[in-house]
Coordinates of C-alpha atoms in Angstrom, one line a residue:
M1 CA -70.6 -0.8 1.9
K2 CA -71.5 -1.2 5.6
K3 CA -74.5 -3.2 4.6
K4 CA -72.6 -5.7 2.7
L5 CA -70.0 -5.9 5.6
L6 CA -72.7 -6.7 7.9
A7 CA -74.3 -9.4 5.5
L8 CA -71.0 -11.0 5.2
L9 CA -70.4 -11.0 8.8
L10 CA -74.1 -12.5 9.3
L11 CA -73.1 -15.0 6.7
A12 CA -69.8 -16.2 8.3
G13 CA -71.7 -16.3 11.4
G14 CA -74.4 -18.5 10.3
L15 CA -71.8 -20.9 8.7
F16 CA -70.0 -20.8 11.9
T17 CA -73.3 -21.8 13.7
A18 CA -73.9 -24.6 11.5
N19 CA -70.4 -26.0 11.5
A20 CA -70.2 -26.0 15.0
Q21 CA -73.7 -28.1 15.4
N22 CA -72.2 -30.9 13.5
I23 CA -69.3 -31.1 15.9
R24 CA -69.9 -32.8 19.3
P25 CA -67.0 -33.2 21.6
R26 CA -66.6 -36.4 23.9
I27 CA -64.6 -37.5 26.9
E28 CA -64.5 -41.0 28.3
V29 CA -62.7 -43.2 30.9
G30 CA -62.3 -46.8 31.1
G31 CA -60.4 -49.8 31.5
V32 CA -58.0 -51.9 29.4
M33 CA -57.5 -55.7 29.0
S34 CA -54.3 -56.1 26.9
I35 CA -51.6 -58.6 26.1
V36 CA -48.4 -58.3 24.2
E37 CA -47.6 -61.1 21.8
F38 CA -44.4 -62.3 21.1
K39 CA -43.4 -64.3 18.1
A40 CA -40.3 -66.1 16.6
S41 CA -39.1 -68.9 14.5
S42 CA -39.4 -71.4 17.2
V43 CA -40.8 -69.2 20.1
D44 CA -44.7 -68.2 20.5
L45 CA -44.9 -66.6 23.8
N46 CA -47.9 -64.9 24.6
S47 CA -48.6 -62.7 27.7
K48 CA -51.3 -63.3 29.9
V49 CA -54.0 -60.5 30.4
K50 CA -53.0 -57.3 32.2
M51 CA -55.2 -55.0 33.5
G52 CA -54.7 -51.1 32.7
Y53 CA -56.7 -47.8 31.9
R54 CA -57.5 -45.6 29.5
V55 CA -58.4 -41.5 29.4
S56 CA -59.6 -40.2 26.0
G57 CA -61.3 -37.5 24.0
A58 CA -62.6 -36.9 20.7
A59 CA -64.8 -34.5 18.3
E60 CA -67.5 -36.5 16.4
I61 CA -67.4 -34.3 13.3
G62 CA -71.1 -34.7 11.0
L63 CA -70.6 -35.7 7.4
G64 CA -74.1 -36.0 7.0
G65 CA -76.5 -39.2 6.8
G66 CA -75.5 -40.5 10.2
L67 CA -71.6 -40.6 9.0
Y68 CA -69.2 -38.5 10.9
I69 CA -65.4 -38.7 11.5
A70 CA -63.8 -38.8 15.0
P71 CA -60.1 -37.7 15.4
G72 CA -59.1 -37.8 19.0
L73 CA -56.4 -38.1 21.8
T74 CA -56.1 -41.2 24.1
F75 CA -53.8 -41.8 27.2
K76 CA -53.7 -45.5 28.1
S77 CA -51.8 -48.1 30.3
Q78 CA -51.3 -51.4 28.9
G79 CA -48.9 -54.5 28.6
G80 CA -48.5 -58.1 29.3
N81 CA -47.8 -60.7 32.1
Y82 CA -45.7 -63.5 30.9
D83 CA -45.2 -67.2 32.5
L84 CA -41.8 -67.8 31.3
N85 CA -41.7 -71.8 32.2
S86 CA -43.0 -72.5 29.0
F87 CA -39.7 -70.5 27.5
R88 CA -37.6 -72.4 29.9
K89 CA -39.0 -75.8 28.3
I90 CA -37.6 -74.8 24.9
F91 CA -33.8 -75.2 27.0
G92 CA -34.8 -78.4 28.6
L93 CA -35.4 -76.4 31.9
G94 CA -37.8 -76.9 34.6
P95 CA -39.7 -74.0 36.4
L96 CA -38.1 -72.1 39.3
S97 CA -39.3 -73.1 42.7
G98 CA -38.6 -71.3 46.4
D99 CA -37.0 -68.2 46.5
N100 CA -36.2 -68.1 42.7
A101 CA -40.1 -68.5 41.9
K102 CA -40.4 -65.0 41.1
A103 CA -38.1 -65.5 38.1
N104 CA -40.7 -67.5 36.5
R105 CA -42.8 -64.4 36.0
A106 CA -42.1 -61.0 33.8
H107 CA -44.3 -58.0 33.1
L108 CA -44.0 -55.1 30.4
N109 CA -45.8 -52.1 31.3
Y110 CA -46.4 -49.5 29.0
H111 CA -47.9 -45.8 29.0
Y112 CA -49.1 -44.4 25.6
L113 CA -50.2 -41.3 24.0
S114 CA -52.4 -42.6 21.2
V115 CA -54.1 -40.4 18.1
P116 CA -57.2 -42.7 16.8
L117 CA -58.7 -41.3 13.2
N118 CA -62.2 -42.9 13.0
L119 CA -65.0 -43.1 10.8
G120 CA -68.1 -43.6 12.6
F121 CA -71.9 -44.4 11.9
R122 CA -74.5 -43.4 14.5
A123 CA -78.2 -44.4 14.2
E124 CA -80.9 -42.5 16.3
L125 CA -83.2 -45.1 17.7
S126 CA -85.1 -42.6 19.7
P127 CA -84.9 -39.0 20.7
T128 CA -82.5 -40.1 23.6
L129 CA -81.1 -43.5 22.7
G130 CA -78.6 -44.0 20.0
F131 CA -76.1 -46.6 18.4
S132 CA -72.6 -46.2 16.9
A133 CA -69.8 -47.9 15.4
E134 CA -66.3 -46.7 14.7
V135 CA -63.0 -48.1 12.8
G136 CA -60.1 -46.4 11.8
P137 CA -56.1 -46.4 12.3
Y138 CA -54.5 -45.4 15.5
F139 CA -50.9 -44.0 15.8
A140 CA -49.1 -44.0 19.3
Y141 CA -46.2 -43.1 21.1
A142 CA -44.9 -44.7 24.1
L143 CA -44.2 -42.2 27.1
S144 CA -42.8 -44.9 29.2
G145 CA -42.0 -48.4 29.4
K146 CA -40.9 -50.8 32.1
G147 CA -39.7 -54.3 32.1
V148 CA -40.1 -56.3 35.5
Y149 CA -38.5 -59.9 35.9
G150 CA -38.4 -61.2 39.4
D151 CA -37.2 -58.3 41.7
S152 CA -35.6 -56.3 39.0
D153 CA -37.0 -53.8 36.7
M154 CA -35.5 -51.7 33.9
D155 CA -36.5 -48.8 31.5
L156 CA -37.3 -50.1 28.3
F157 CA -36.1 -47.3 26.2
S158 CA -33.1 -46.0 28.1
M159 CA -31.1 -49.3 28.3
P160 CA -27.4 -49.0 28.1
E161 CA -26.1 -48.8 24.4
S162 CA -24.1 -52.4 25.0
V163 CA -28.1 -54.0 25.2
K164 CA -29.1 -51.9 22.5
K165 CA -26.9 -53.6 20.3
S166 CA -28.5 -56.9 20.6
L167 CA -32.0 -55.7 22.0
E168 CA -34.1 -52.7 21.4
F169 CA -37.5 -51.6 22.2
K170 CA -39.6 -49.2 19.8
R171 CA -41.6 -46.4 21.1
F172 CA -43.8 -45.9 18.1
D173 CA -47.1 -47.9 18.0
A174 CA -49.6 -48.3 15.0
G175 CA -52.7 -50.3 14.4
I176 CA -56.4 -50.6 13.7
N177 CA -59.1 -49.9 16.3
A178 CA -62.8 -50.7 16.2
S179 CA -65.7 -50.0 18.9
V180 CA -69.4 -49.9 19.0
A181 CA -71.4 -47.5 21.7
V182 CA -74.7 -47.0 23.2
D183 CA -75.8 -43.4 24.2
F184 CA -78.4 -42.3 26.4
S185 CA -79.1 -38.7 26.5
R186 CA -75.4 -37.7 26.5
A187 CA -74.1 -40.5 28.4
V188 CA -71.9 -42.9 26.3
F189 CA -71.3 -46.5 26.6
R190 CA -68.5 -48.0 24.7
I191 CA -66.7 -51.4 24.2
G192 CA -63.8 -51.7 21.4
T193 CA -60.7 -53.3 20.7
E194 CA -57.2 -52.4 19.4
Y195 CA -55.1 -54.6 17.1
G196 CA -51.7 -53.9 17.0
L197 CA -49.9 -54.0 13.3
T198 CA -46.1 -52.5 14.5
N199 CA -43.3 -54.7 15.6
N200 CA -42.4 -52.9 18.7
V201 CA -38.7 -54.9 19.1
K202 CA -35.8 -55.5 17.3
V203 CA -33.4 -58.4 18.2
Q204 CA -30.2 -58.5 16.5
S205 CA -28.8 -61.7 15.1
L206 CA -26.3 -62.5 18.0
L207 CA -28.7 -62.4 21.0
G208 CA -31.5 -64.1 18.3
D209 CA -28.7 -66.7 17.4
L210 CA -28.0 -67.4 21.4
L211 CA -31.8 -67.6 22.3
G212 CA -32.9 -69.3 19.3
V213 CA -35.3 -66.8 18.4
G214 CA -34.0 -65.3 15.3
S215 CA -33.8 -61.7 14.0
S216 CA -37.2 -61.7 12.7
S217 CA -38.9 -61.9 16.0
T218 CA -42.0 -59.6 16.4
L219 CA -43.7 -57.9 19.8
K220 CA -47.0 -56.6 18.9
N221 CA -49.8 -55.0 21.3
F222 CA -53.5 -55.8 21.5
N223 CA -56.2 -55.0 23.8
A224 CA -60.0 -54.7 24.5
Y225 CA -61.6 -51.9 26.5
A226 CA -64.7 -50.5 27.8
S227 CA -65.4 -47.0 29.1
I228 CA -68.0 -44.7 30.0
G229 CA -68.3 -41.1 28.8
F230 CA -70.1 -37.9 28.1
R231 CA -70.9 -36.3 24.9
F232 CA -71.1 -32.7 24.8

C-alpha cells in the first residue's frame, strides 16, 4: 500500500512539474496611443491621439507545436483629445477665441482594468531569440472616467440622474486585440493594437434630437501600444 501511495505521489509530482514547465508567466510595461471615436447620423468626430500607459501580466500556457493560450490582466490609461471646432461648424458657429479658447477643446480620460484572452504562436529562431504573435478578445471595466471641457471636469460615471436621462457613459468595454513580439533571452519587446467593439455611450432621443446626432450614436475605443517586459 505504501509503495502504491508513493508511486502515485511521484506520478502526481511528475505531472505537476511537466505542466509547470509549460506555463511561462510574463510582465510588461509600456505606452499607449489612443483615440475615442464618436459617430452619429450627422456627426463623425474622431479624437486626436492621447498618450497613456499600461501595465500587464499574462501566463503563456503551452499547447504544443508552438501554440499557447495567454490569459492576462492589464491596467491601462487611455482616452481622447477633441477639437470641437468641427462640431461647432455643424451649427454654423466659428471657433472661440481669447479667454474662451479653452472651450474649443475637450478630453476624455479613462482607467481600465482589462482581461485579454489570447491565442498565440511562438517560433524559436535561436536558443536566445524568438518571435510570437497573439490575437484574441479582451473584456474591460472602467475603474474611472473623467470628461474635461475648458476649465470644467466631471466624473463620467457619477453624473446627476437628470443628466443620465439624456446621456449615459458605460463602464464595460470589449473588443479584439492583436500583437507581435520579439524576445531575446527573457526580455520581451511587443507592439500591439486594441479595437473596441462596444458602444460606450447611450444618447437618449431628446438630447439626440437637440444636437442632431440621434439616439444611435456610438463611442468606441481604439489604441496602439508598445511595451517591454520580462518572461519568467
